[in-house]
Tab-separated table of C-alpha atoms in Angstrom:
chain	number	residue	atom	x	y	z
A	271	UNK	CA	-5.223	-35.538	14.030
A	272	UNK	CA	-5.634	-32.111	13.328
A	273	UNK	CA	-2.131	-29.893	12.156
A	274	UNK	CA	-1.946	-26.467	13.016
A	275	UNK	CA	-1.111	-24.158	10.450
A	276	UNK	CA	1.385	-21.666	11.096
A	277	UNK	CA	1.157	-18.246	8.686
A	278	UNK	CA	4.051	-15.625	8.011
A	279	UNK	CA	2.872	-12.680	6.544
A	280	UNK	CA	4.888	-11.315	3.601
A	281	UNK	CA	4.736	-7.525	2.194
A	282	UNK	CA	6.212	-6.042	-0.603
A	283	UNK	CA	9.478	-4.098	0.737
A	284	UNK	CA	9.043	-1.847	-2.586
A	285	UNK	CA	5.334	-0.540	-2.560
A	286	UNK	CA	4.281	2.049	0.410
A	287	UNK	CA	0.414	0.842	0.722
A	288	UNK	CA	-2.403	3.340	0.123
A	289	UNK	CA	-4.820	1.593	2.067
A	290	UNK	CA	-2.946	0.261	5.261
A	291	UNK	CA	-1.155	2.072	7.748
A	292	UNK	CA	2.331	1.366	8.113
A	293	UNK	CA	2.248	0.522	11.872
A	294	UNK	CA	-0.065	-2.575	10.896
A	295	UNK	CA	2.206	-3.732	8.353
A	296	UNK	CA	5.452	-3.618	10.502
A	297	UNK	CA	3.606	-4.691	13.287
A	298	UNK	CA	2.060	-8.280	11.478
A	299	UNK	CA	4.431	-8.719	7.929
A	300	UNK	CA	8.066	-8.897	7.174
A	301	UNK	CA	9.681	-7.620	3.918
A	302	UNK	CA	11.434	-10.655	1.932
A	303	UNK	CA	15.125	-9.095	2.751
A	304	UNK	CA	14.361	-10.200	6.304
A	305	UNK	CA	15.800	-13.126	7.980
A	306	UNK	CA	12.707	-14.526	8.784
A	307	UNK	CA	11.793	-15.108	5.135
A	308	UNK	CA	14.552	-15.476	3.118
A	309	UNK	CA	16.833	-18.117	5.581
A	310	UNK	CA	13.327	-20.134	5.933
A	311	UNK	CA	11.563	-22.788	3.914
A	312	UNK	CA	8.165	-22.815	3.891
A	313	UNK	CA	5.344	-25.474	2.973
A	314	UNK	CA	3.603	-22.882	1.006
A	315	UNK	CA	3.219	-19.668	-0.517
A	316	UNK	CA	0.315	-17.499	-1.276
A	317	UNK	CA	0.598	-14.524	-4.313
A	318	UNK	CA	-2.878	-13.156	-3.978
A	319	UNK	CA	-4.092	-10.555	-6.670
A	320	UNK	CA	-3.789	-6.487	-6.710
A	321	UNK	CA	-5.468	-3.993	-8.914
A	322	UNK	CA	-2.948	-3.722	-11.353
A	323	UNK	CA	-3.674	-5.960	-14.009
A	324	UNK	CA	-4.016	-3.330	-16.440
A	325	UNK	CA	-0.733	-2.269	-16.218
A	326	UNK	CA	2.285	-4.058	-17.719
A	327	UNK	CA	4.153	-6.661	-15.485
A	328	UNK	CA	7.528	-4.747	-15.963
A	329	UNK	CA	5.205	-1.158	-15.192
A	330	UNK	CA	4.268	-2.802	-11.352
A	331	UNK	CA	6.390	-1.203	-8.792
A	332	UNK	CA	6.860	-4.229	-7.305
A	333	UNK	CA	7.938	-6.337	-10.178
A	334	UNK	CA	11.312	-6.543	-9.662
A	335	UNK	CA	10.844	-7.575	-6.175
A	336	UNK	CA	8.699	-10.080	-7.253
A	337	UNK	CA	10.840	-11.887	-9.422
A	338	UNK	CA	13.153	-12.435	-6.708
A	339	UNK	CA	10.657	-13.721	-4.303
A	340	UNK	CA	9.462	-15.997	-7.026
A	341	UNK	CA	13.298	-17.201	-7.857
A	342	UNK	CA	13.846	-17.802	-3.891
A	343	UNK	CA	10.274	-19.542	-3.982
A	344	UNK	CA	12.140	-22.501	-6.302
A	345	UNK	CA	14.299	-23.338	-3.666
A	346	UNK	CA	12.580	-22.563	-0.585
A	347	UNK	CA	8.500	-23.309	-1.303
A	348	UNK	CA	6.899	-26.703	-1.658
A	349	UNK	CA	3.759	-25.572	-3.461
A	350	UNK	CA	2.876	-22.294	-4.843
A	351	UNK	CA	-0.806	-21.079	-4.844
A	352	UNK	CA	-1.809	-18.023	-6.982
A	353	UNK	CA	-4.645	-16.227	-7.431
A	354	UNK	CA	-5.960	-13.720	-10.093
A	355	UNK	CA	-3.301	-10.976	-11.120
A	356	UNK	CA	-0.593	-13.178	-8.618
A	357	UNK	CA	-1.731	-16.625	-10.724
A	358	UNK	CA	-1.021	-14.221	-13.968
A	359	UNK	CA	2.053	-13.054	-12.481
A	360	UNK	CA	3.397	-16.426	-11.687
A	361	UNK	CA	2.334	-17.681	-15.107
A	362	UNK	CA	4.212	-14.582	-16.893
A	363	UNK	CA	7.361	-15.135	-14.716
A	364	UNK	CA	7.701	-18.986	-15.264
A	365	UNK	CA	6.438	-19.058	-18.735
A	366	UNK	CA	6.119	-15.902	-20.622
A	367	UNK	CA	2.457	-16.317	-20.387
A	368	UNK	CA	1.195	-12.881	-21.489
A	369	UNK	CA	-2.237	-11.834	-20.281
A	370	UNK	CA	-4.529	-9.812	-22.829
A	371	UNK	CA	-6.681	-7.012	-22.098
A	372	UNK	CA	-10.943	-8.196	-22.498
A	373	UNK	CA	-13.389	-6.095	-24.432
A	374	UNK	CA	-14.601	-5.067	-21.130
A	375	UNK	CA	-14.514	-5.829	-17.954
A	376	UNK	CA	-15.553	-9.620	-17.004
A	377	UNK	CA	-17.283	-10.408	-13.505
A	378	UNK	CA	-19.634	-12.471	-12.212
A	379	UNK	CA	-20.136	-15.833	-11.129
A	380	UNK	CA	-18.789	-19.105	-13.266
A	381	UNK	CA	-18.618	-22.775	-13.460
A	382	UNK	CA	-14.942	-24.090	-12.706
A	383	UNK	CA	-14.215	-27.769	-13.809
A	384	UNK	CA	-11.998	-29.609	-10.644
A	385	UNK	CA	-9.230	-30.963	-12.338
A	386	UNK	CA	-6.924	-32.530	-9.330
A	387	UNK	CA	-9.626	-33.104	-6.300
A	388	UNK	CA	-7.252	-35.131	-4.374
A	389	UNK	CA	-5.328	-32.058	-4.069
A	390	UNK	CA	-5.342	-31.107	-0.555
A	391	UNK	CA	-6.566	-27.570	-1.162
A	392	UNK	CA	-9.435	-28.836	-3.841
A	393	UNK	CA	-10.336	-32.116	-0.960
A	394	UNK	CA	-14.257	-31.616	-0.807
A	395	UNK	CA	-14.857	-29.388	-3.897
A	396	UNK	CA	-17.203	-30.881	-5.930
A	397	UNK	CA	-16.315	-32.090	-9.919
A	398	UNK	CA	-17.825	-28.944	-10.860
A	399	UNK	CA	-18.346	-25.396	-8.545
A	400	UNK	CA	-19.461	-22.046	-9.057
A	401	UNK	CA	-16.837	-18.887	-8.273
A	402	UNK	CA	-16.821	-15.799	-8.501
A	403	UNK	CA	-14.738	-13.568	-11.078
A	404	UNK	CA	-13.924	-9.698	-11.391
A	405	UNK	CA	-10.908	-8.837	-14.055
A	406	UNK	CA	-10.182	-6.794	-17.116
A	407	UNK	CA	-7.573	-9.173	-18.914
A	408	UNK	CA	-7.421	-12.358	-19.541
A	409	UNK	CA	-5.247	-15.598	-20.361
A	410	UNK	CA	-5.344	-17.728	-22.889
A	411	UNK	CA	-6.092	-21.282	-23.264
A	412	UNK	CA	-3.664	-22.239	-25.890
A	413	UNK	CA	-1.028	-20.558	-23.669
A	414	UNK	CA	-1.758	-22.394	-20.492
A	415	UNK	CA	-1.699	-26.026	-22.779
A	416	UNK	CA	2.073	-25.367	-23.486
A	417	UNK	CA	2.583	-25.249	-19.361
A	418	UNK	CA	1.340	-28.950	-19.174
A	419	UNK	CA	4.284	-30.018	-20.454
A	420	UNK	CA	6.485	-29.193	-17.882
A	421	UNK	CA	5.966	-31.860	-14.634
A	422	UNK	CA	6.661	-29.098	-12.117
A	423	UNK	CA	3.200	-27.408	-13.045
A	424	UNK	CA	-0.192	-28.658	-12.571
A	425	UNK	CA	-3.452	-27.081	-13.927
A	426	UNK	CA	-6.117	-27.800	-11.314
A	427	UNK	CA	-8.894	-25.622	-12.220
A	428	UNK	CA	-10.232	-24.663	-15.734
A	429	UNK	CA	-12.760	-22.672	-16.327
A	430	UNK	CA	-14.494	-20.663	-19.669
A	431	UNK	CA	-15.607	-17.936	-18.376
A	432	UNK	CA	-15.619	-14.985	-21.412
A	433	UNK	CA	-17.378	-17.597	-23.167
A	434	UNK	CA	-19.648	-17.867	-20.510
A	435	UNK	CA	-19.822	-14.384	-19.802
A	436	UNK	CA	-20.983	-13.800	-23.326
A	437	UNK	CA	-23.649	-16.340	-23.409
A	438	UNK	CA	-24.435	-14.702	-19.778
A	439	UNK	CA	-25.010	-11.116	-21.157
A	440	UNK	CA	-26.760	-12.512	-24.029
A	441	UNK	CA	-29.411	-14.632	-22.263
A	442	UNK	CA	-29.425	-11.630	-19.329
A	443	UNK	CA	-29.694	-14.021	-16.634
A	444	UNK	CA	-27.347	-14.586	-14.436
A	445	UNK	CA	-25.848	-13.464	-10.758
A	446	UNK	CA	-22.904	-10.775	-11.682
A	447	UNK	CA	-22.374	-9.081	-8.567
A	448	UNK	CA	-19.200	-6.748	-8.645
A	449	UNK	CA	-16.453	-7.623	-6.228
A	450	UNK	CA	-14.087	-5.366	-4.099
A	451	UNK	CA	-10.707	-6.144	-4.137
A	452	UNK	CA	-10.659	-7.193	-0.474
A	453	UNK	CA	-13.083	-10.039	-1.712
A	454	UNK	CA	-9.929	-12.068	-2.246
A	455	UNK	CA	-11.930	-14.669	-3.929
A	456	UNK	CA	-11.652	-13.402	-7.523
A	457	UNK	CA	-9.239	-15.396	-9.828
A	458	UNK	CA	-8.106	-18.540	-11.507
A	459	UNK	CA	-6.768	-20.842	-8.906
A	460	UNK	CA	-3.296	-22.280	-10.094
A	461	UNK	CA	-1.276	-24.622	-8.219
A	462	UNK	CA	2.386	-24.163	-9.221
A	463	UNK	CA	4.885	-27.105	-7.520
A	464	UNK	CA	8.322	-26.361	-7.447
């Protein structure tokens, strides 16, 4: 049987967007002090990327407001799912991952390795897919190793995509389109349980 799915929309209470009037935010989000959010559970939360990464975390308007969402997500979240600067975010927040500025800018297409495809977001993927990528920092792998040994967090995509990049540019073949930022699709995918 199929489930319907059920969405609340979450904005940042602390950042006035650039890009979208403020009628269609009041109109389809809430701000985390509302009732709605922060008296609710949830089965899951999305923390989607913003073009930001080359900024500091604790230089992001929204930091601070940020934390707290991702404190009340402990209690009040099954199942985080973060992608590109929110998946950095969420790994600087939980683990003191830091993220490192690249050489230049990385984008393009790259081979991901399915690490968990029972999970019910990865059901279908093959062992082994192409995404697409558009970022100017990067985390490492030695960092993300020490998160594996905590059971609450679960690695379910890997990916080496400088060193693919660099091959890439070296052989020039390759499809490297650039992405907007309303391409949501760019990022590693982390699933974080709580």
């Amino acid at each position: 049987a199929e489930e319907d799915i059920e969405f609340t929309l979450m904005k940042t209470f602390s950042y006035t967007s650039k890009n979208t009037s403020e009628e269609h935010l009041t109109k389809f989000y809430h701000s985390f002090e509302e009732d709605i959010i922060k008296e609710n559970f949830f089965d899951g939360l999305i923390v989607t990327g913003a073009p930001v990464e080359q900024l500091k975390f604790e230089q992001v308007v929204y930091w601070d407001e940020l934390c707290r969402i991702f404190e009340w997500a402990k209690t009040h979240i099954k199942g985080i799912y973060s992608i590109c600067w929110g998946a950095q975010a969420g790994l600087y927040y939980h683990y003191g991952i830091q993220k490192y500025p690249l050489p230049e800018k990385m984008f393009g297409v790259f081979e991901h390795e399915n690490l968990a495809p029972e999970h019910p977001l990865l059901r279908g993927f093959d062992e082994t897919f192409r995404a697409p990528h558009s970022r100017h920092t990067e985390v490492r792998r030695e960092d993300i190793e020490k998160c594996e040994a905590d059971e609450n967090a679960r690695l379910t995509l890997r990916s080496e995509i400088v060193e693919a990049q660099k091959k890439q540019n070296k052989r020039g073949v390759g499809y490297t389109p650039k992405l907007h930022r309303q391409n949501r699709l760019g990022g590693i995918l982390w699933i974080l349980k709580n």
